[in-house]
Amino acid sequence: QVQLVESGGGLVQAGGSLRLSCAASGRTFSNYAMGWFRQAPGKEREFAAGISSYGSNTYYADSVKGRFTISRDNAKNTVYLQMNSLTPEDTAVYYCAAKWRPGSYFYTHLYDYWGQGTQVTVAS
């Protein structure tokens, strides 16, 4: 089992920044690739960013590319999502997730463990 706990969400003005953190416990963190997903009210959960188990590869949705940066610190069992130039369209609950299977990062069903989510609200 892997337990994931997100933090760092909150209310921010458009154009501002936030950094989300996801702390992992349980099995060896470096065995897992990680992803950040988000879910806005009335919408499906969507992929935002992903990072390979040792951080050598990163992946982004087109909607966040150039504004969001995913990173990880395996010594601290933590993955981060730095979000810059936020817009109201980024308002959502943000979830981190862990997967051990190789392959795509983009689909929720490929992930084995999920955090409880953290709310990000961007005011216009």
mmCIF file of C-alpha atoms in Angstrom:
data_model
loop_
_atom_site.group_PDB
_atom_site.id
_atom_site.type_symbol
_atom_site.label_atom_id
_atom_site.label_comp_id
_atom_site.label_asym_id
_atom_site.label_seq_id
_atom_site.Cartn_x
_atom_site.Cartn_y
_atom_site.Cartn_z
ATOM 1 C CA GLN A 1 0.000 0.000 0.000
ATOM 2 C CA VAL A 2 1.037 3.575 -0.678
ATOM 3 C CA GLN A 3 -0.576 6.432 1.181
ATOM 4 C CA LEU A 4 -0.594 9.826 -0.523
ATOM 5 C CA VAL A 5 -1.374 13.145 1.137
ATOM 6 C CA GLU A 6 -1.613 16.355 -0.875
ATOM 7 C CA SER A 7 -1.117 19.832 0.512
ATOM 8 C CA GLY A 8 -0.541 23.374 -0.685
ATOM 9 C CA GLY A 9 -3.882 24.180 -2.252
ATOM 10 C CA GLY A 10 -5.751 27.379 -1.582
ATOM 11 C CA LEU A 11 -7.181 30.574 -3.036
ATOM 12 C CA VAL A 12 -5.012 32.634 -5.366
ATOM 13 C CA GLN A 13 -5.575 35.537 -7.726
ATOM 14 C CA ALA A 14 -5.336 35.043 -11.471
ATOM 15 C CA GLY A 15 -1.711 35.284 -12.562
ATOM 16 C CA GLY A 16 -0.479 33.980 -9.240
ATOM 17 C CA SER A 17 1.358 30.822 -8.278
ATOM 18 C CA LEU A 18 0.956 27.869 -5.971
ATOM 19 C CA ARG A 19 3.100 24.839 -5.206
ATOM 20 C CA LEU A 20 1.369 21.601 -4.393
ATOM 21 C CA SER A 21 3.086 18.814 -2.498
ATOM 22 C CA CYS A 22 2.219 15.152 -2.238
ATOM 23 C CA ALA A 23 3.837 13.169 0.545
ATOM 24 C CA ALA A 24 3.998 9.411 0.134
ATOM 25 C CA SER A 25 4.373 6.683 2.727
ATOM 26 C CA GLY A 26 4.289 2.935 2.638
ATOM 27 C CA ARG A 27 6.124 1.124 -0.116
ATOM 28 C CA THR A 28 9.305 2.341 -1.786
ATOM 29 C CA PHE A 29 8.457 5.677 -3.339
ATOM 30 C CA SER A 30 11.085 5.425 -6.082
ATOM 31 C CA ASN A 31 9.346 2.324 -7.451
ATOM 32 C CA TYR A 32 6.426 4.436 -8.585
ATOM 33 C CA ALA A 33 5.845 6.902 -11.347
ATOM 34 C CA MET A 34 3.662 9.766 -10.196
ATOM 35 C CA GLY A 35 0.960 11.879 -11.707
ATOM 36 C CA TRP A 36 -1.077 14.956 -10.899
ATOM 37 C CA PHE A 37 -4.693 15.030 -12.016
ATOM 38 C CA ARG A 38 -7.405 17.601 -11.511
ATOM 39 C CA GLN A 39 -11.167 17.611 -11.434
ATOM 40 C CA ALA A 40 -13.294 20.704 -11.852
ATOM 41 C CA PRO A 41 -16.956 20.767 -10.754
ATOM 42 C CA GLY A 42 -19.125 18.832 -13.170
ATOM 43 C CA LYS A 43 -16.161 17.574 -15.170
ATOM 44 C CA GLU A 44 -14.191 14.362 -15.387
ATOM 45 C CA ARG A 45 -10.864 13.963 -13.702
ATOM 46 C CA GLU A 46 -8.125 14.909 -16.151
ATOM 47 C CA PHE A 47 -4.392 14.437 -16.402
ATOM 48 C CA ALA A 48 -2.230 17.470 -15.649
ATOM 49 C CA ALA A 49 1.355 16.227 -15.261
ATOM 50 C CA GLY A 50 3.390 13.067 -14.765
ATOM 51 C CA ILE A 51 6.912 12.141 -13.773
ATOM 52 C CA SER A 52 8.863 8.916 -14.040
ATOM 53 C CA SER A 53 10.113 7.072 -10.980
ATOM 54 C CA TYR A 54 13.528 8.790 -10.874
ATOM 55 C CA GLY A 55 12.396 12.047 -12.421
ATOM 56 C CA SER A 56 14.147 11.667 -15.747
ATOM 57 C CA ASN A 57 10.965 12.041 -17.777
ATOM 58 C CA THR A 58 8.089 14.462 -17.353
ATOM 59 C CA TYR A 59 4.799 14.801 -19.185
ATOM 60 C CA TYR A 60 2.234 17.580 -19.332
ATOM 61 C CA ALA A 61 -1.242 18.204 -20.612
ATOM 62 C CA ASP A 62 -1.311 20.855 -23.312
ATOM 63 C CA SER A 63 -3.458 23.048 -21.072
ATOM 64 C CA VAL A 64 -0.693 23.387 -18.451
ATOM 65 C CA LYS A 65 2.468 23.034 -20.531
ATOM 66 C CA GLY A 66 4.824 25.953 -19.968
ATOM 67 C CA ARG A 67 3.017 27.000 -16.766
ATOM 68 C CA PHE A 68 3.204 23.932 -14.506
ATOM 69 C CA THR A 69 6.307 22.002 -13.483
ATOM 70 C CA ILE A 70 6.276 18.583 -11.858
ATOM 71 C CA SER A 71 9.248 17.403 -9.814
ATOM 72 C CA ARG A 72 10.028 14.848 -7.150
ATOM 73 C CA ASP A 73 12.427 14.304 -4.287
ATOM 74 C CA ASN A 74 12.762 10.586 -3.643
ATOM 75 C CA ALA A 75 14.785 11.212 -0.490
ATOM 76 C CA LYS A 76 11.755 13.039 0.927
ATOM 77 C CA ASN A 77 9.139 10.742 -0.642
ATOM 78 C CA THR A 78 7.464 13.793 -2.119
ATOM 79 C CA VAL A 79 6.266 14.940 -5.513
ATOM 80 C CA TYR A 80 5.574 18.586 -6.292
ATOM 81 C CA LEU A 81 3.541 20.579 -8.763
ATOM 82 C CA GLN A 82 4.652 24.158 -9.244
ATOM 83 C CA MET A 83 1.823 26.108 -10.855
ATOM 84 C CA ASN A 84 2.476 29.538 -12.341
ATOM 85 C CA SER A 85 0.359 31.999 -14.318
ATOM 86 C CA LEU A 86 -2.803 30.515 -12.899
ATOM 87 C CA THR A 87 -6.157 31.257 -14.491
ATOM 88 C CA PRO A 88 -9.726 30.645 -13.266
ATOM 89 C CA GLU A 89 -9.811 27.637 -15.615
ATOM 90 C CA ASP A 90 -7.248 25.974 -13.359
ATOM 91 C CA THR A 91 -9.751 25.894 -10.499
ATOM 92 C CA ALA A 92 -10.205 22.264 -9.480
ATOM 93 C CA VAL A 93 -9.453 19.649 -6.886
ATOM 94 C CA TYR A 94 -5.932 18.407 -7.546
ATOM 95 C CA TYR A 95 -5.030 14.799 -6.893
ATOM 96 C CA CYS A 96 -1.706 13.029 -6.886
ATOM 97 C CA ALA A 97 -1.506 9.398 -7.903
ATOM 98 C CA ALA A 98 1.077 6.627 -8.023
ATOM 99 C CA LYS A 99 1.536 3.852 -10.546
ATOM 100 C CA TRP A 100 4.075 1.061 -10.902
ATOM 101 C CA ARG A 101 3.106 -0.162 -14.337
ATOM 102 C CA PRO A 102 5.104 1.182 -17.270
ATOM 103 C CA GLY A 103 3.419 2.981 -20.133
ATOM 104 C CA SER A 104 1.052 5.893 -20.444
ATOM 105 C CA TYR A 105 0.632 8.505 -17.754
ATOM 106 C CA PHE A 106 -2.565 10.023 -19.071
ATOM 107 C CA TYR A 107 -5.331 7.725 -17.876
ATOM 108 C CA THR A 108 -6.728 7.424 -14.373
ATOM 109 C CA HIS A 109 -7.243 3.659 -14.551
ATOM 110 C CA LEU A 110 -3.483 3.103 -14.897
ATOM 111 C CA TYR A 111 -2.807 4.443 -11.403
ATOM 112 C CA ASP A 112 -2.855 2.274 -8.327
ATOM 113 C CA TYR A 113 -3.033 4.753 -5.468
ATOM 114 C CA TRP A 114 -4.651 8.154 -5.025
ATOM 115 C CA GLY A 115 -4.554 10.952 -2.525
ATOM 116 C CA GLN A 116 -7.631 12.667 -1.124
ATOM 117 C CA GLY A 117 -7.123 15.827 -3.171
ATOM 118 C CA THR A 118 -6.470 19.482 -2.425
ATOM 119 C CA GLN A 119 -8.647 22.368 -3.603
ATOM 120 C CA VAL A 120 -7.164 25.063 -5.821
ATOM 121 C CA THR A 121 -9.325 28.103 -6.495
ATOM 122 C CA VAL A 122 -8.188 30.870 -8.831
ATOM 123 C CA ALA A 123 -10.091 34.120 -8.544
ATOM 124 C CA SER A 124 -10.434 36.432 -11.528
#
